[in-house]
């Protein structure tokens, strides 16, 4: 009954169901993670053993890599609910996507943002994707006017990392690509799903990218490097 659907791209399956396609990726909003706290300006300002709320394994594993002393507690609900739980004192701080806060006019709640080298975002984070039926060729042609090509290629590389590794929400996997001129640089990080204190596996690659195929090849190479570092053991824990 619907002609298209708009999604936060990080929440879209890496493999779309048969009959559906990604028609456009709009220009990306801030892809970083936000540190939100009423009393502390940044992660390093939290006291020893502070409680940080997140239900993202990706965020939890990277938080513990930065601050092994932290107590990570689950945080669920819509954005308003999460902020209310923080304000009620259930957490010392919470971590949310900066893009979501900004889009809802809540940027003032952001105490600071994480550098992507410390907290690598999820594949597609900050980008909006438009999904349509694969047979809607005329609509697909119309949507090309909305495609932001640098964002499109960057997220294709990121999603290729996750797709190659069989990524899902049960896996603490991060992938983030940025442009420098015509070169696309991609960072990928993988944590252990059952032991978040295990060392993160990290890789960084770059390549000249001018097509979907080149973007996906870059992401596949990053995934292969993670496998070479021992990703199989980490991935098995997420099964």
mmCIF file of C-alpha atoms in Angstrom:
data_model
loop_
_atom_site.group_PDB
_atom_site.id
_atom_site.type_symbol
_atom_site.label_atom_id
_atom_site.label_comp_id
_atom_site.label_asym_id
_atom_site.label_seq_id
_atom_site.Cartn_x
_atom_site.Cartn_y
_atom_site.Cartn_z
ATOM 1 C CA UNK A 1 0.000 0.000 0.000
ATOM 2 C CA UNK A 2 3.015 2.300 0.503
ATOM 3 C CA UNK A 3 5.202 3.428 -2.366
ATOM 4 C CA UNK A 4 8.326 3.885 -0.241
ATOM 5 C CA UNK A 5 9.620 3.844 3.331
ATOM 6 C CA UNK A 6 12.151 6.115 5.030
ATOM 7 C CA UNK A 7 14.491 4.476 7.533
ATOM 8 C CA UNK A 8 17.430 5.297 9.721
ATOM 9 C CA UNK A 9 19.932 3.427 7.590
ATOM 10 C CA UNK A 10 21.777 1.881 10.535
ATOM 11 C CA UNK A 11 18.559 0.036 11.413
ATOM 12 C CA UNK A 12 17.965 -1.365 7.923
ATOM 13 C CA UNK A 13 18.862 -5.031 7.396
ATOM 14 C CA UNK A 14 22.131 -5.509 5.525
ATOM 15 C CA UNK A 15 20.316 -7.944 3.236
ATOM 16 C CA UNK A 16 16.914 -6.587 2.232
ATOM 17 C CA UNK A 17 14.082 -9.072 1.717
ATOM 18 C CA UNK A 18 13.458 -10.205 -1.844
ATOM 19 C CA UNK A 19 11.446 -7.666 -3.796
ATOM 20 C CA UNK A 20 12.802 -4.581 -2.014
ATOM 21 C CA UNK A 21 15.683 -2.233 -2.792
ATOM 22 C CA UNK A 22 17.502 0.763 -1.364
ATOM 23 C CA UNK A 23 16.517 3.608 -3.658
ATOM 24 C CA UNK A 24 18.361 6.570 -2.162
ATOM 25 C CA UNK A 25 20.624 7.692 0.672
ATOM 26 C CA UNK A 26 20.266 11.328 1.647
ATOM 27 C CA UNK A 27 23.126 13.569 2.715
ATOM 28 C CA UNK A 28 24.352 12.292 6.016
ATOM 29 C CA UNK A 29 23.727 14.031 9.334
ATOM 30 C CA UNK A 30 26.361 13.834 12.101
ATOM 31 C CA UNK A 31 27.306 10.121 12.303
ATOM 32 C CA UNK A 32 28.942 10.339 15.732
ATOM 33 C CA UNK A 33 27.752 9.064 19.090
ATOM 34 C CA UNK A 34 26.771 11.635 21.706
ATOM 35 C CA UNK A 35 27.662 11.651 25.394
ATOM 36 C CA UNK A 36 24.598 12.854 27.295
ATOM 37 C CA UNK A 37 24.824 13.729 30.980
ATOM 38 C CA UNK A 38 23.324 16.477 33.152
ATOM 39 C CA UNK A 39 26.389 16.649 35.395
ATOM 40 C CA UNK A 40 29.459 15.617 33.387
ATOM 41 C CA UNK A 41 30.908 17.156 30.236
ATOM 42 C CA UNK A 42 32.619 14.088 28.779
ATOM 43 C CA UNK A 43 33.308 10.412 29.394
ATOM 44 C CA UNK A 44 36.641 11.116 31.077
ATOM 45 C CA UNK A 45 34.877 13.295 33.655
ATOM 46 C CA UNK A 46 32.764 10.449 35.028
ATOM 47 C CA UNK A 47 33.756 9.145 38.475
ATOM 48 C CA UNK A 48 35.179 5.650 38.898
ATOM 49 C CA UNK A 49 32.527 2.977 38.490
ATOM 50 C CA UNK A 50 29.961 5.362 37.025
ATOM 51 C CA UNK A 51 26.828 3.909 35.434
ATOM 52 C CA UNK A 52 26.402 4.482 31.690
ATOM 53 C CA UNK A 53 23.245 3.479 29.879
ATOM 54 C CA UNK A 54 23.181 1.853 26.460
ATOM 55 C CA UNK A 55 21.642 -1.269 24.971
ATOM 56 C CA UNK A 56 24.071 -1.234 22.040
ATOM 57 C CA UNK A 57 26.747 -3.923 22.247
ATOM 58 C CA UNK A 58 28.820 -1.816 19.858
ATOM 59 C CA UNK A 59 28.751 1.152 22.206
ATOM 60 C CA UNK A 60 29.225 -0.974 25.323
ATOM 61 C CA UNK A 61 32.349 -2.708 24.007
ATOM 62 C CA UNK A 62 33.926 0.583 22.951
ATOM 63 C CA UNK A 63 32.996 2.315 26.213
ATOM 64 C CA UNK A 64 34.729 -0.438 28.168
ATOM 65 C CA UNK A 65 37.772 -0.157 25.905
ATOM 66 C CA UNK A 66 37.975 3.506 26.898
ATOM 67 C CA UNK A 67 36.942 3.114 30.556
ATOM 68 C CA UNK A 68 37.093 -0.481 31.882
ATOM 69 C CA UNK A 69 35.856 0.728 35.271
ATOM 70 C CA UNK A 70 32.428 1.757 34.010
ATOM 71 C CA UNK A 71 29.219 -0.091 34.843
ATOM 72 C CA UNK A 72 27.211 -0.493 31.640
ATOM 73 C CA UNK A 73 23.474 -0.912 32.163
ATOM 74 C CA UNK A 74 20.690 -1.572 29.590
ATOM 75 C CA UNK A 75 18.799 1.448 28.284
ATOM 76 C CA UNK A 76 15.634 0.958 26.258
ATOM 77 C CA UNK A 77 12.618 2.939 25.110
ATOM 78 C CA UNK A 78 12.138 5.836 22.719
ATOM 79 C CA UNK A 79 14.349 8.907 22.933
ATOM 80 C CA UNK A 80 12.114 10.762 25.391
ATOM 81 C CA UNK A 81 11.983 7.725 27.671
ATOM 82 C CA UNK A 82 15.754 7.337 27.634
ATOM 83 C CA UNK A 83 16.317 10.988 28.478
ATOM 84 C CA UNK A 84 13.712 10.814 31.257
ATOM 85 C CA UNK A 85 15.455 7.813 32.829
ATOM 86 C CA UNK A 86 18.725 9.758 32.763
ATOM 87 C CA UNK A 87 17.096 12.813 34.348
ATOM 88 C CA UNK A 88 15.537 10.638 37.052
ATOM 89 C CA UNK A 89 19.006 9.558 38.120
ATOM 90 C CA UNK A 90 19.050 5.956 36.891
ATOM 91 C CA UNK A 91 22.314 6.628 35.038
ATOM 92 C CA UNK A 92 25.272 8.977 35.351
ATOM 93 C CA UNK A 93 25.320 9.301 31.562
ATOM 94 C CA UNK A 94 23.843 7.715 28.461
ATOM 95 C CA UNK A 95 25.131 7.375 24.905
ATOM 96 C CA UNK A 96 22.860 8.142 21.954
ATOM 97 C CA UNK A 97 23.214 8.868 18.247
ATOM 98 C CA UNK A 98 23.968 12.545 17.746
ATOM 99 C CA UNK A 99 21.877 12.573 14.555
ATOM 100 C CA UNK A 100 18.686 11.540 16.337
ATOM 101 C CA UNK A 101 19.053 14.237 18.975
ATOM 102 C CA UNK A 102 19.759 16.902 16.368
ATOM 103 C CA UNK A 103 16.862 15.889 14.118
ATOM 104 C CA UNK A 104 14.449 16.143 17.048
ATOM 105 C CA UNK A 105 15.719 19.551 18.145
ATOM 106 C CA UNK A 106 17.461 18.126 21.217
ATOM 107 C CA UNK A 107 21.045 19.031 20.357
ATOM 108 C CA UNK A 108 21.263 21.030 23.593
ATOM 109 C CA UNK A 109 21.169 17.714 25.493
ATOM 110 C CA UNK A 110 24.515 16.710 23.990
ATOM 111 C CA UNK A 111 27.299 17.299 26.526
ATOM 112 C CA UNK A 112 29.976 16.232 24.019
ATOM 113 C CA UNK A 113 30.439 13.990 21.009
ATOM 114 C CA UNK A 114 32.844 11.089 20.737
ATOM 115 C CA UNK A 115 35.695 11.165 18.280
ATOM 116 C CA UNK A 116 35.056 8.413 15.739
ATOM 117 C CA UNK A 117 38.516 6.988 16.494
ATOM 118 C CA UNK A 118 37.351 6.310 20.073
ATOM 119 C CA UNK A 119 33.720 5.392 19.390
ATOM 120 C CA UNK A 120 33.387 4.144 15.833
ATOM 121 C CA UNK A 121 29.775 4.512 14.622
ATOM 122 C CA UNK A 122 27.540 1.763 13.307
ATOM 123 C CA UNK A 123 27.318 1.177 9.577
ATOM 124 C CA UNK A 124 25.011 3.797 8.084
ATOM 125 C CA UNK A 125 24.684 5.805 11.297
ATOM 126 C CA UNK A 126 23.394 9.335 10.710
ATOM 127 C CA UNK A 127 22.106 8.571 7.203
ATOM 128 C CA UNK A 128 18.510 8.217 6.028
ATOM 129 C CA UNK A 129 17.719 5.542 3.480
ATOM 130 C CA UNK A 130 14.673 5.315 1.225
ATOM 131 C CA UNK A 131 13.406 1.810 0.528
ATOM 132 C CA UNK A 132 11.073 0.915 -2.308
ATOM 133 C CA UNK A 133 9.832 -2.108 -4.195
ATOM 134 C CA UNK A 134 12.427 -3.462 -6.562
ATOM 135 C CA UNK A 135 9.939 -3.426 -9.452
ATOM 136 C CA UNK A 136 9.140 0.302 -9.021
ATOM 137 C CA UNK A 137 11.545 1.334 -11.765
ATOM 138 C CA UNK A 138 9.977 4.708 -12.518
ATOM 139 C CA UNK A 139 10.014 5.687 -8.846
ATOM 140 C CA UNK A 140 13.599 4.469 -8.533
ATOM 141 C CA UNK A 141 14.590 6.776 -11.379
ATOM 142 C CA UNK A 142 12.857 9.707 -9.695
ATOM 143 C CA UNK A 143 14.645 9.004 -6.404
ATOM 144 C CA UNK A 144 18.089 9.338 -8.013
ATOM 145 C CA UNK A 145 17.657 13.106 -7.686
ATOM 146 C CA UNK A 146 17.750 12.675 -3.893
ATOM 147 C CA UNK A 147 20.885 10.538 -3.761
ATOM 148 C CA UNK A 148 23.861 12.192 -2.080
ATOM 149 C CA UNK A 149 26.614 10.298 -3.862
ATOM 150 C CA UNK A 150 29.397 10.714 -1.252
ATOM 151 C CA UNK A 151 27.065 9.457 1.484
ATOM 152 C CA UNK A 152 25.764 6.681 -0.774
ATOM 153 C CA UNK A 153 29.249 5.319 -1.458
ATOM 154 C CA UNK A 154 30.409 5.690 2.146
ATOM 155 C CA UNK A 155 27.492 3.725 3.563
ATOM 156 C CA UNK A 156 27.835 1.083 0.854
ATOM 157 C CA UNK A 157 31.393 0.456 2.065
ATOM 158 C CA UNK A 158 30.247 0.346 5.693
ATOM 159 C CA UNK A 159 27.337 -1.986 5.029
ATOM 160 C CA UNK A 160 29.639 -4.286 3.063
ATOM 161 C CA UNK A 161 31.732 -4.806 6.209
ATOM 162 C CA UNK A 162 28.672 -5.871 8.157
ATOM 163 C CA UNK A 163 27.181 -7.924 5.337
ATOM 164 C CA UNK A 164 30.449 -9.817 4.806
ATOM 165 C CA UNK A 165 30.696 -10.648 8.507
ATOM 166 C CA UNK A 166 27.013 -11.513 8.821
ATOM 167 C CA UNK A 167 26.345 -8.436 10.933
ATOM 168 C CA UNK A 168 23.278 -8.121 13.129
ATOM 169 C CA UNK A 169 22.161 -6.142 16.174
ATOM 170 C CA UNK A 170 23.541 -8.949 18.358
ATOM 171 C CA UNK A 171 27.060 -8.204 17.160
ATOM 172 C CA UNK A 172 29.247 -5.371 18.534
ATOM 173 C CA UNK A 173 30.403 -4.303 15.084
ATOM 174 C CA UNK A 174 31.248 -0.774 13.938
ATOM 175 C CA UNK A 175 32.108 0.566 10.478
ATOM 176 C CA UNK A 176 32.569 4.185 9.494
ATOM 177 C CA UNK A 177 33.854 5.672 6.234
ATOM 178 C CA UNK A 178 34.946 9.248 5.543
ATOM 179 C CA UNK A 179 36.159 11.021 2.438
ATOM 180 C CA UNK A 180 39.459 12.813 1.920
ATOM 181 C CA UNK A 181 39.375 14.065 -1.652
ATOM 182 C CA UNK A 182 38.604 11.093 -3.893
ATOM 183 C CA UNK A 183 39.883 8.617 -1.304
ATOM 184 C CA UNK A 184 37.504 6.809 1.037
ATOM 185 C CA UNK A 185 38.915 5.823 4.429
ATOM 186 C CA UNK A 186 37.090 3.173 6.426
ATOM 187 C CA UNK A 187 37.468 2.212 10.088
ATOM 188 C CA UNK A 188 35.985 -1.011 11.374
ATOM 189 C CA UNK A 189 35.909 -2.427 14.887
ATOM 190 C CA UNK A 190 34.578 -5.677 16.310
ATOM 191 C CA UNK A 191 33.993 -6.553 19.953
ATOM 192 C CA UNK A 192 33.246 -9.879 21.613
ATOM 193 C CA UNK A 193 29.492 -10.262 22.121
ATOM 194 C CA UNK A 194 29.707 -12.308 25.329
ATOM 195 C CA UNK A 195 32.819 -10.761 26.889
ATOM 196 C CA UNK A 196 32.708 -7.038 26.183
ATOM 197 C CA UNK A 197 35.973 -6.545 28.080
ATOM 198 C CA UNK A 198 37.891 -8.535 25.448
ATOM 199 C CA UNK A 199 40.183 -6.346 23.284
ATOM 200 C CA UNK A 200 38.541 -4.772 20.255
ATOM 201 C CA UNK A 201 39.649 -5.873 16.813
ATOM 202 C CA UNK A 202 40.274 -2.754 14.716
ATOM 203 C CA UNK A 203 41.293 -2.066 11.143
ATOM 204 C CA UNK A 204 41.611 0.982 8.891
ATOM 205 C CA UNK A 205 41.828 0.901 5.104
ATOM 206 C CA UNK A 206 41.546 3.398 2.278
ATOM 207 C CA UNK A 207 41.074 3.323 -1.474
ATOM 208 C CA UNK A 208 40.059 5.461 -4.382
ATOM 209 C CA UNK A 209 36.323 4.837 -4.748
ATOM 210 C CA UNK A 210 34.202 5.916 -7.709
ATOM 211 C CA UNK A 211 31.492 3.231 -7.897
ATOM 212 C CA UNK A 212 29.254 1.018 -5.788
ATOM 213 C CA UNK A 213 31.455 -1.970 -6.617
ATOM 214 C CA UNK A 214 34.607 -0.183 -5.461
ATOM 215 C CA UNK A 215 32.909 0.898 -2.224
ATOM 216 C CA UNK A 216 31.740 -2.628 -1.500
ATOM 217 C CA UNK A 217 35.183 -4.039 -2.301
ATOM 218 C CA UNK A 218 36.731 -1.690 0.260
ATOM 219 C CA UNK A 219 34.268 -2.830 2.913
ATOM 220 C CA UNK A 220 34.897 -6.482 2.056
ATOM 221 C CA UNK A 221 38.649 -5.948 2.436
ATOM 222 C CA UNK A 222 38.111 -4.408 5.872
ATOM 223 C CA UNK A 223 35.995 -7.408 6.884
ATOM 224 C CA UNK A 224 38.705 -9.764 5.602
ATOM 225 C CA UNK A 225 41.292 -7.984 7.736
ATOM 226 C CA UNK A 226 39.110 -8.408 10.814
ATOM 227 C CA UNK A 227 38.842 -12.103 10.017
ATOM 228 C CA UNK A 228 42.634 -12.297 9.780
ATOM 229 C CA UNK A 229 42.814 -10.783 13.270
ATOM 230 C CA UNK A 230 40.631 -13.533 14.736
ATOM 231 C CA UNK A 231 37.106 -12.309 14.084
ATOM 232 C CA UNK A 232 35.774 -15.872 13.733
ATOM 233 C CA UNK A 233 35.990 -16.442 17.484
ATOM 234 C CA UNK A 234 34.271 -13.113 18.191
ATOM 235 C CA UNK A 235 31.568 -13.796 15.612
ATOM 236 C CA UNK A 236 30.840 -17.239 17.038
ATOM 237 C CA UNK A 237 30.037 -15.620 20.386
ATOM 238 C CA UNK A 238 27.263 -13.627 18.724
ATOM 239 C CA UNK A 239 25.629 -16.730 17.298
#
